[in-house]
Short mmCIF file of C-alpha atoms and ligand atoms in Angstrom, two decimals:
data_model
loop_
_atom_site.label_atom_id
_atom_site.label_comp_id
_atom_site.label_asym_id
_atom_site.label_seq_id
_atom_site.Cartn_x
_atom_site.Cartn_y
_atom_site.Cartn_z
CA UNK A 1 -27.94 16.06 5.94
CA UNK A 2 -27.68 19.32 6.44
CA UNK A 3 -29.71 22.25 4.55
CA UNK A 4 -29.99 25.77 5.15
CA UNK A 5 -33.48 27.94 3.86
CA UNK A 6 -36.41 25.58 2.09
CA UNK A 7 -35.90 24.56 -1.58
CA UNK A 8 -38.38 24.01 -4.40
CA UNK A 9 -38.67 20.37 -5.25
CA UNK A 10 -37.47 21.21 -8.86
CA UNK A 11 -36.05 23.66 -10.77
CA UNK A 12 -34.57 24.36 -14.44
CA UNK A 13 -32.27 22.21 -16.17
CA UNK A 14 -30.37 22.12 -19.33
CA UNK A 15 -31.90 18.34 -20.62
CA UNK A 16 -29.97 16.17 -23.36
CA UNK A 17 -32.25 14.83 -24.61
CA UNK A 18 -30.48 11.91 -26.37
CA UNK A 19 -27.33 12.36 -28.12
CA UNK A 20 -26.85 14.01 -31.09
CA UNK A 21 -26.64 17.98 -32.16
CA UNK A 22 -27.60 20.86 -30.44
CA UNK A 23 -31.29 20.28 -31.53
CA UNK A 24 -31.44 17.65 -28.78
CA UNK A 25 -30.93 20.12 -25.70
CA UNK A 26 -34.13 21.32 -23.93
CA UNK A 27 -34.50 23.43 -20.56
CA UNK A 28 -37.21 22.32 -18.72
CA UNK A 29 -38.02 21.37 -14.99
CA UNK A 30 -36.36 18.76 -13.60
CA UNK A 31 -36.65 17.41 -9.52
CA UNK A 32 -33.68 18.93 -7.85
CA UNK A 33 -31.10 15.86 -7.99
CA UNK A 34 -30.46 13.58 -4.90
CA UNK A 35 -27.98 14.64 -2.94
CA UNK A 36 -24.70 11.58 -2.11
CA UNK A 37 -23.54 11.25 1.20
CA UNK A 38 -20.12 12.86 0.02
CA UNK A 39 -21.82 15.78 -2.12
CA UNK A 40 -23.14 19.06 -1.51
CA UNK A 41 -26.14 21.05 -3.27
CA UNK A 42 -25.23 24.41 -4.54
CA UNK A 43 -27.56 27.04 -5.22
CA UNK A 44 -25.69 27.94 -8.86
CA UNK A 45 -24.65 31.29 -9.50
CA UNK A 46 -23.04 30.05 -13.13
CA UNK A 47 -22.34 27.64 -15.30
CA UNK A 48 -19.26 27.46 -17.49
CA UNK A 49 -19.86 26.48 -21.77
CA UNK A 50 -17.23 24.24 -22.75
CA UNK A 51 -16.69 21.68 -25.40
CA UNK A 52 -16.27 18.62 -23.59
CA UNK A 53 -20.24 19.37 -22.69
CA UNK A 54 -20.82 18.83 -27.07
CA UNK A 55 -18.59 15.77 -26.89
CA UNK A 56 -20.74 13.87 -23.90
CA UNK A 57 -23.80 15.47 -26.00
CA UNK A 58 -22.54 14.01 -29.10
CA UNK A 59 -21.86 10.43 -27.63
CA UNK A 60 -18.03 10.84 -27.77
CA UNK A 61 -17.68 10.43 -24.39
CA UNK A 62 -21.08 8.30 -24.01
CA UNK A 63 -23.18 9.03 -21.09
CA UNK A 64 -26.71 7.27 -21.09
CA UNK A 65 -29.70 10.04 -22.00
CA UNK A 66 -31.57 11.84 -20.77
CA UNK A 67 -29.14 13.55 -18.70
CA UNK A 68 -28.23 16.99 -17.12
CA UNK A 69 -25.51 18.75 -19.32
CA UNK A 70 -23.07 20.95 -18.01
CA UNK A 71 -19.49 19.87 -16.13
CA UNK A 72 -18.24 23.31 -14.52
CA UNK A 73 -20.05 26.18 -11.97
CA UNK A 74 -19.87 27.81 -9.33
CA UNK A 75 -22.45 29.22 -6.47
CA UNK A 76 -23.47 28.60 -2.96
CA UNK A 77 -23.75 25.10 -0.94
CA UNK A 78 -27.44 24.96 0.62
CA UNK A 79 -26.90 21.63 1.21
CA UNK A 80 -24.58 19.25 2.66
CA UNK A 81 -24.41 15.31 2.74
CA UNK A 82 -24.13 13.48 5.92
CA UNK A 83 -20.27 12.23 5.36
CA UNK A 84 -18.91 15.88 4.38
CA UNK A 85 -16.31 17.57 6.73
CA UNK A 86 -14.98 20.46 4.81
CA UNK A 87 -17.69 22.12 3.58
CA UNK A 88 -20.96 23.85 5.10
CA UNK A 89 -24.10 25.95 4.38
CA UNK A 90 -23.61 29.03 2.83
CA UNK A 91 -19.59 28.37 1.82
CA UNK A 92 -18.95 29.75 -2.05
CA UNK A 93 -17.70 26.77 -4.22
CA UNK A 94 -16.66 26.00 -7.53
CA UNK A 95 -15.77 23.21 -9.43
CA UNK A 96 -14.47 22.50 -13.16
CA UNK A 97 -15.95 18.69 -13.34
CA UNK A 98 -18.82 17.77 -12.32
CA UNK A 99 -21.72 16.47 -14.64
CA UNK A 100 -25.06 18.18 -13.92
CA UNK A 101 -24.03 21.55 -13.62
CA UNK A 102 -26.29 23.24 -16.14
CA UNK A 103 -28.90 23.73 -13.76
CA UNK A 104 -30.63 25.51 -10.76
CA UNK A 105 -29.27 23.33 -8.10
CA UNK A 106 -26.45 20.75 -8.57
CA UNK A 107 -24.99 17.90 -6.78
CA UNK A 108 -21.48 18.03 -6.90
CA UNK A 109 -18.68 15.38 -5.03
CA UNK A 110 -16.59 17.35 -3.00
CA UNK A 111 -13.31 15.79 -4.29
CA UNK A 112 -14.31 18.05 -7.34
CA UNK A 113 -14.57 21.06 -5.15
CA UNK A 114 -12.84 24.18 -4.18
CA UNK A 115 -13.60 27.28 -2.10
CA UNK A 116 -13.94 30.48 -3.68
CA UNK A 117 -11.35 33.36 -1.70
CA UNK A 118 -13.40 36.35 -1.24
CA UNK A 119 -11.54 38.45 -4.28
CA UNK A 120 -13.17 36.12 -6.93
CA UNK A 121 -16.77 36.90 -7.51
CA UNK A 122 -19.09 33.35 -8.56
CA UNK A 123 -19.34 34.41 -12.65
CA UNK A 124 -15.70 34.67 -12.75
CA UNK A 125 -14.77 31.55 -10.31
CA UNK A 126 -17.37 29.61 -12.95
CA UNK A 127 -15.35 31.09 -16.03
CA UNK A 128 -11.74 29.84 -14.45
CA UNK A 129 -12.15 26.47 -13.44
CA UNK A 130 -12.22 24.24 -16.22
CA UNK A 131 -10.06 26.39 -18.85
CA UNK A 132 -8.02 27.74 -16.44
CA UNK A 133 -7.00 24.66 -14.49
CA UNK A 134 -6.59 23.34 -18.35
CA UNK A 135 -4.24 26.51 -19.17
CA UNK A 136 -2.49 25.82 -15.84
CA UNK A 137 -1.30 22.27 -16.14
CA UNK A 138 -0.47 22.42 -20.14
CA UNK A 139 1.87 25.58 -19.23
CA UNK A 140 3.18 24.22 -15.55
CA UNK A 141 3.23 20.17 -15.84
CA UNK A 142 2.32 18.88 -19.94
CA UNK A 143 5.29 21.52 -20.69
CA UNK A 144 7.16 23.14 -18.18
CA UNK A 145 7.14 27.02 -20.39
CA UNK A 146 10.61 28.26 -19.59
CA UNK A 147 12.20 31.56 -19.98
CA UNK A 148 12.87 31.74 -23.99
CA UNK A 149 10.84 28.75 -24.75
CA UNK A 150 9.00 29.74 -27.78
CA UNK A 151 5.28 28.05 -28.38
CA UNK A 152 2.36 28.06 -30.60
CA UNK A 153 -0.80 28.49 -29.25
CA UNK A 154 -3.96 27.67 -31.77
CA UNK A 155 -7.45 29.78 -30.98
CA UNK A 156 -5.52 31.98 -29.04
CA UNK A 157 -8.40 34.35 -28.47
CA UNK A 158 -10.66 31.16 -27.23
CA UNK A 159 -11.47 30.49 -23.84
CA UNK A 160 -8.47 28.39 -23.36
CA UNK A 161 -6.18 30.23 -25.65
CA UNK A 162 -6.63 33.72 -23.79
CA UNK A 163 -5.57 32.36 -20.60
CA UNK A 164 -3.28 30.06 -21.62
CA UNK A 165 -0.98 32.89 -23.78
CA UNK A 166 -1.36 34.73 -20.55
CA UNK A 167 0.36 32.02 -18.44
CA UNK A 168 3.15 30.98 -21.34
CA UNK A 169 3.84 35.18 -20.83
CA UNK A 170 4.00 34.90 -17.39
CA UNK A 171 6.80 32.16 -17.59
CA UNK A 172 9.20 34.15 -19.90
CA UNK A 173 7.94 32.29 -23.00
CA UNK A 174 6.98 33.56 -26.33
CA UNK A 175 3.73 32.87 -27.91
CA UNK A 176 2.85 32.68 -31.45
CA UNK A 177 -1.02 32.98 -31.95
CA UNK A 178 -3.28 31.66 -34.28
CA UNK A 179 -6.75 32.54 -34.87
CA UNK A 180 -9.89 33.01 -37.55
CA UNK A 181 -10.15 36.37 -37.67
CA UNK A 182 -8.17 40.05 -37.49
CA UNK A 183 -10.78 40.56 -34.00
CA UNK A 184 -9.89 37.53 -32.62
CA UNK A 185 -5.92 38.33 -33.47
CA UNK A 186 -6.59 41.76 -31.85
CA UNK A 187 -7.70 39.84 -28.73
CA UNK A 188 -4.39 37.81 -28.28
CA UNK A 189 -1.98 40.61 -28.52
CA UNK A 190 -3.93 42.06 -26.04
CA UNK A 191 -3.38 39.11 -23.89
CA UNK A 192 -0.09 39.26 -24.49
CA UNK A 193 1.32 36.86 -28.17
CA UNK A 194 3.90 38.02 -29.59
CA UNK A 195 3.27 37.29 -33.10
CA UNK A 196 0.46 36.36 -35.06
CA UNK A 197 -1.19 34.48 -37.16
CA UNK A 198 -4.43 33.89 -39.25
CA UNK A 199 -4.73 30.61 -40.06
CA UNK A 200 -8.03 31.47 -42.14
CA UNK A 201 -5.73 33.06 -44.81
CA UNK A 202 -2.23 31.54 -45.13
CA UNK A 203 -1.92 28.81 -47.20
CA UNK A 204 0.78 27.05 -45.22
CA UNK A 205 0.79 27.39 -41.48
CA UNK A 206 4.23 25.74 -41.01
CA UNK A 207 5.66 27.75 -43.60
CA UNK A 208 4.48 30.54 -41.56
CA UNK A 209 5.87 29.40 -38.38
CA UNK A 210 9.52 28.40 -39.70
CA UNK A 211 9.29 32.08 -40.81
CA UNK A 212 9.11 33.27 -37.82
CA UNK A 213 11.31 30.97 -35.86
CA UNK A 214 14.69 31.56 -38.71
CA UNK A 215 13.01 28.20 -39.67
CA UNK A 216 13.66 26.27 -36.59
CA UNK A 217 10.48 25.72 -35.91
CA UNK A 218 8.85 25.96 -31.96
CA UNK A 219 9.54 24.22 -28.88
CA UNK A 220 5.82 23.11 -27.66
CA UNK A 221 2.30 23.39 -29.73
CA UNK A 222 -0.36 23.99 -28.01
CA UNK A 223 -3.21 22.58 -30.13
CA UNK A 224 -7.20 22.12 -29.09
CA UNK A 225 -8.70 22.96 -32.82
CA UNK A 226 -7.59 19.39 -33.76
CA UNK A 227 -8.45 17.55 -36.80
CA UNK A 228 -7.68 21.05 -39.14
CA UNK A 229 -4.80 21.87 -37.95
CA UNK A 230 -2.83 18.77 -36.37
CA UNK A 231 -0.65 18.27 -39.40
CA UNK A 232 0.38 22.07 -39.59
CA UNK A 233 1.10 21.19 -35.85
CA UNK A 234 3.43 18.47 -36.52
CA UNK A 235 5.42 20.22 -38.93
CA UNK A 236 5.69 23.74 -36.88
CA UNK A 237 7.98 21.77 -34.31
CA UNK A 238 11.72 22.18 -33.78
CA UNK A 239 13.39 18.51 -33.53
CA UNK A 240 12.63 16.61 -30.39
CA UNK A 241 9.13 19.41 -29.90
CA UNK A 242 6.12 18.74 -28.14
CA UNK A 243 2.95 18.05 -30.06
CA UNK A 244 0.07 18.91 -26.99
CA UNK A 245 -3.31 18.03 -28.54
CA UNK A 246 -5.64 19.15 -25.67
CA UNK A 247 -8.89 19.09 -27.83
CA UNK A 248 -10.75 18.60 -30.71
CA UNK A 249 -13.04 21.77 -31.32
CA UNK A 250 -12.71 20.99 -35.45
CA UNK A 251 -13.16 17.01 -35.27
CA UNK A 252 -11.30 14.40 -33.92
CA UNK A 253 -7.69 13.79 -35.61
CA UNK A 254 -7.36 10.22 -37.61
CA UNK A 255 -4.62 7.37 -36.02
CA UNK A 256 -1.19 8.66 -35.87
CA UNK A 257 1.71 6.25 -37.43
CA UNK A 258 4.05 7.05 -34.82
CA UNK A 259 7.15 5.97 -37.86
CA UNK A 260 6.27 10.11 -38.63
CA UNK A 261 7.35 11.66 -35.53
CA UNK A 262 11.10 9.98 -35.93
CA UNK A 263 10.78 11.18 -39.64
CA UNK A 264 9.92 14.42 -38.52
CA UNK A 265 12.89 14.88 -36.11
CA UNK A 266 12.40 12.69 -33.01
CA UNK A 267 9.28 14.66 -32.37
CA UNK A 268 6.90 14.03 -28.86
CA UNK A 269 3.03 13.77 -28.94
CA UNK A 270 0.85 13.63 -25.98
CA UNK A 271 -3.11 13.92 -25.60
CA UNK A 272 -3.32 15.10 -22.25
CA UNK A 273 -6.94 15.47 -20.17
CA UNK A 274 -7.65 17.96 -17.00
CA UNK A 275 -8.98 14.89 -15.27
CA UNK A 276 -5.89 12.81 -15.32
CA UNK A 277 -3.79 16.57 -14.34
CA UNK A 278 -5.74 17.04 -11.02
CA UNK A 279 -6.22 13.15 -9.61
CA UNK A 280 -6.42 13.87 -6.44
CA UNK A 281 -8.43 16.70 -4.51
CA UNK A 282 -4.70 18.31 -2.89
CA UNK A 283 -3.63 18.78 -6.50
CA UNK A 284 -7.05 20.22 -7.53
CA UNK A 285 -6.40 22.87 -4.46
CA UNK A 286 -2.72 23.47 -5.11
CA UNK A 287 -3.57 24.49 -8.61
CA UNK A 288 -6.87 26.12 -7.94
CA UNK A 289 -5.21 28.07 -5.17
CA UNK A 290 -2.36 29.40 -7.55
CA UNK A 291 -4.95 30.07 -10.65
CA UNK A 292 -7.43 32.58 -8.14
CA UNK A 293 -3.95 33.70 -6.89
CA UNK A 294 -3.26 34.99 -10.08
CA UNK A 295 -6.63 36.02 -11.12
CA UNK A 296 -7.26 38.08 -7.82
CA UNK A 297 -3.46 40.03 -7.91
CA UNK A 298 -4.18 40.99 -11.93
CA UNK A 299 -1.70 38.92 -13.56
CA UNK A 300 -3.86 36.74 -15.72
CA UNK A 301 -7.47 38.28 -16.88
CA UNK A 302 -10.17 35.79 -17.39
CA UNK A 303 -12.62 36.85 -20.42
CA UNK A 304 -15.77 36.48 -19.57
CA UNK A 305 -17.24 36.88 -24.20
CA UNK A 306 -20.94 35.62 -23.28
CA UNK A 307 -23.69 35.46 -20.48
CA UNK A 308 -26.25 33.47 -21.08
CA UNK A 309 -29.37 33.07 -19.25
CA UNK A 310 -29.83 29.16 -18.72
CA UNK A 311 -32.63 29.29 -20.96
CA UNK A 312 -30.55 30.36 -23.34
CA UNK A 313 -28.20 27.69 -23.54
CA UNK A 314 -28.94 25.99 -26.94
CA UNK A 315 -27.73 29.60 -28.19
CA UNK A 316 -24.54 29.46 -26.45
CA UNK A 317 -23.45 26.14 -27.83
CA UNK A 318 -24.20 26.85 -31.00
CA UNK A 319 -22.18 30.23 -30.70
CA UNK A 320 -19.42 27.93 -29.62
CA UNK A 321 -19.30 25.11 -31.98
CA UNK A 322 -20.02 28.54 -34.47
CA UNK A 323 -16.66 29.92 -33.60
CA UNK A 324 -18.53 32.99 -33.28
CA UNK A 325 -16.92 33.30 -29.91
CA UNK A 326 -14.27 34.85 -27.85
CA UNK A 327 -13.12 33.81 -23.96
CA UNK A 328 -15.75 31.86 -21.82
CA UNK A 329 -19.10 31.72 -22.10
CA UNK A 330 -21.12 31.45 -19.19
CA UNK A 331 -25.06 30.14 -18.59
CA UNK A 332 -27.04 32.13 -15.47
CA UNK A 333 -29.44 29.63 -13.75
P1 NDP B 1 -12.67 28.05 -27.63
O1 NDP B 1 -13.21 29.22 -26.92
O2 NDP B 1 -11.22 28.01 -27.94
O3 NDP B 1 -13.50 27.85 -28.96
C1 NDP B 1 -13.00 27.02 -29.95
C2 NDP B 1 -12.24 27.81 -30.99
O4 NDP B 1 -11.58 26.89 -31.84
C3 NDP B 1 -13.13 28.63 -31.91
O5 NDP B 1 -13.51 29.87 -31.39
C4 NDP B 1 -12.27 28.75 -33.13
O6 NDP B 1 -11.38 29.85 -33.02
C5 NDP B 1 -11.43 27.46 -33.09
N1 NDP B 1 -11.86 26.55 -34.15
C6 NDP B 1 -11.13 26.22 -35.25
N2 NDP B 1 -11.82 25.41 -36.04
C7 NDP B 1 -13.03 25.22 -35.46
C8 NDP B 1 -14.17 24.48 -35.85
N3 NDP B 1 -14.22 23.78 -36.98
N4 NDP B 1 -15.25 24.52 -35.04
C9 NDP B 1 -15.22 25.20 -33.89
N5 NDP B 1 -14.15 25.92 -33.48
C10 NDP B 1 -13.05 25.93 -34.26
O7 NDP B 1 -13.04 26.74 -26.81
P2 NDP B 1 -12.45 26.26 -25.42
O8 NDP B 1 -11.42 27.19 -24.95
O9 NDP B 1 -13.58 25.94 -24.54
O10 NDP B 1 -11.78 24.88 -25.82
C11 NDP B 1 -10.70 24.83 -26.74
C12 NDP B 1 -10.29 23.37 -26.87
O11 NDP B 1 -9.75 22.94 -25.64
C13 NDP B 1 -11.42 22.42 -27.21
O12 NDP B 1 -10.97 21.51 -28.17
C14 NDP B 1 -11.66 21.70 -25.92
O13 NDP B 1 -12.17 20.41 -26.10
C15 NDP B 1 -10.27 21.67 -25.34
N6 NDP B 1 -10.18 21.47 -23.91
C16 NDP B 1 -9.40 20.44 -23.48
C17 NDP B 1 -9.21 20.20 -22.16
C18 NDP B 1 -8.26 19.13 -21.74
O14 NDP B 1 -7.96 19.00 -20.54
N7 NDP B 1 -7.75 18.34 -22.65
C19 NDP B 1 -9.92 20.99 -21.14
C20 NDP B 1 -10.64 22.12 -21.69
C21 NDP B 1 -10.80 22.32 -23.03
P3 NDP B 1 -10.93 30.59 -34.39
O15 NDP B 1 -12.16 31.17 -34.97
O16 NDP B 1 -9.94 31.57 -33.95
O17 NDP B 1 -10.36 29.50 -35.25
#
């Protein structure tokens, strides 16, 4: 093993407890974790907020408790295990999935890892791994956005939404936003949708979208809100569309009786997962190198809507699950 300057033997943590609300999180001292013989330690500079961090909370995805929340950061490696090749002391990491990362000091497999290029600072790097690697493969690889191709994207001015308009833009595709609110609207124009939408206040959301599609309805929606607004979903798509439900940040959506989709025109429906989009650590890098490509020339703007200090973090999930946010929401160790 290899370390660089001496290290405390523990350090804050963001604790679930057991699973359950956000009532059961608790920052509090915990020993810094033991380090695998393919893992380094990194000193974190910040931790990304995202929703898959409520689901393991929950029990969704069920993890035994007490553990360390978190899945996504980014800092420097003060530690190395005795198996790792790529990676030394002092290198500036980040990585979008890796359990423990709400916390002083994480462990984190380097299969999960990526170097940061000098033009991305650590708060930002922490901010674009998990959403943007997300945005990435629904806009390059669940649906290859062409020029013309015209898409719904729900929460447009959430984490995901913001970057992902951005990249559907960048392909030559229109974007039709939804969102709660005439602030959060404001926000996706700005990142680029064409048209929008609040979903808050129309009474039918496919209406609305046939309206503005001379009723053909849209080639791809992009859909993480879920349970509310699946069935809208469904019925926004042109014959033979893509249904992409990427999350569930309103509940899970109920058993599908796949007899609809050929009722509603032949229709596709997939429930794609980051993990399953960057299997192996040379796709992790050929996306990762394209997304800080982008972020470090301009062309797509990550939003960084909260800091948090770690301490903090109860707030910052409930601002989430609130929907009192806007962009990423980051926790400082
Ligand atoms: P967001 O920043 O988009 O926040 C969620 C937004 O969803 C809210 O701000 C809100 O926007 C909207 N929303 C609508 N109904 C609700 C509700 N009942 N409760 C809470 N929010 C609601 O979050 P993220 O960008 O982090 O994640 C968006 C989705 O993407 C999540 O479902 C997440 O699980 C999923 N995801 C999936 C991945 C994958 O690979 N499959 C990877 C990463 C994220 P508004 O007020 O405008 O309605």
């Amino acid at each position: 093993m290899t370390s660089g300057s001496a290290l405390p033997e523990s350090a804050p943590a963001l604790v679930v407890t057991t699973h359950g609300g956000g009532d059961v999180l608790e920052v509090r001292d915990q020993p810094l974790p033991e380090l695998g013989s393919e893992q380094v330690l990194v000193r974190v500079a910040a931790a990304g907020v995202n929703f898959i961090d409520t689901y393991q909370r929950e029990g969704v995805y069920p993890i035994p408790t007490p553990f360390v929340g978190g899945n996504e950061g980014a800092g420097e490696i003060v530690r190395v295990g005795e198996d790792v090749s790529c990676f030394v002391v002092g290198d500036r990491v980040a990585w979008g999935q890796g359990l423990g990362s709400a916390q002083t000091y994480a462990a984190v497999d380097t299969k999960n890892l990526v170097h940061v290029p000098p033009g991305v600072d650590l708060e930002t790097a922490a901010a674009a791994m998990l959403q943007g690697l997300t945005a990435h493969y629904l806009s390059t690889s669940t649906y290859g956005v062409q020029q013309g191709c015209v898409a719904l994207v729900h929460a447009a001015a959430g984490g995901v939404g913001q970057l992902l308009t951005q990249m559907i833009k960048k392909r030559g595709g229109r974007v039709i936003a939804t969102a709660g609110s005439t602030e959060k609207l404001e926000t996706a124009r700005a990142r680029g949708a064409d048209e929008l939408i609040n979903y808050a206040e129309v009474d039918d959301l496919a209406a609305a979208v046939r309206e503005l599609t001379d009723g053909q309805g849209v080639d791809v929606v992009y859909d993480g809100v879920g349970k509310d607004t699946f069935e809208a979903s469904l019925a926004s798509l042109r014959p033979r569309g893509l249904m992409v439900l990427y999350g569930a940040a309103s509940g899970q959506v109920p058993p599908l009786d796949l007899q609809r989709l050929n009722k509603l025109g032949s229709l596709f429906v997939t429930r794609p997962s980051l993990g399953a989009y960057i299997s192996t650590p040379d796709e992790l890098r050929a996306r990762a190198t394209e997304l800080f490509e982008w972020i470090s020339s301009g062309e797509v703007q990550v939003s960084i809507g909260g800091r948090y200090p770690l301490s903090d973090a109860p707030t910052a999930y409930a601002d989430l699950e609130g929907r009192r946010t806007q962009g990423k929401l980051i926790l400082i160790p």
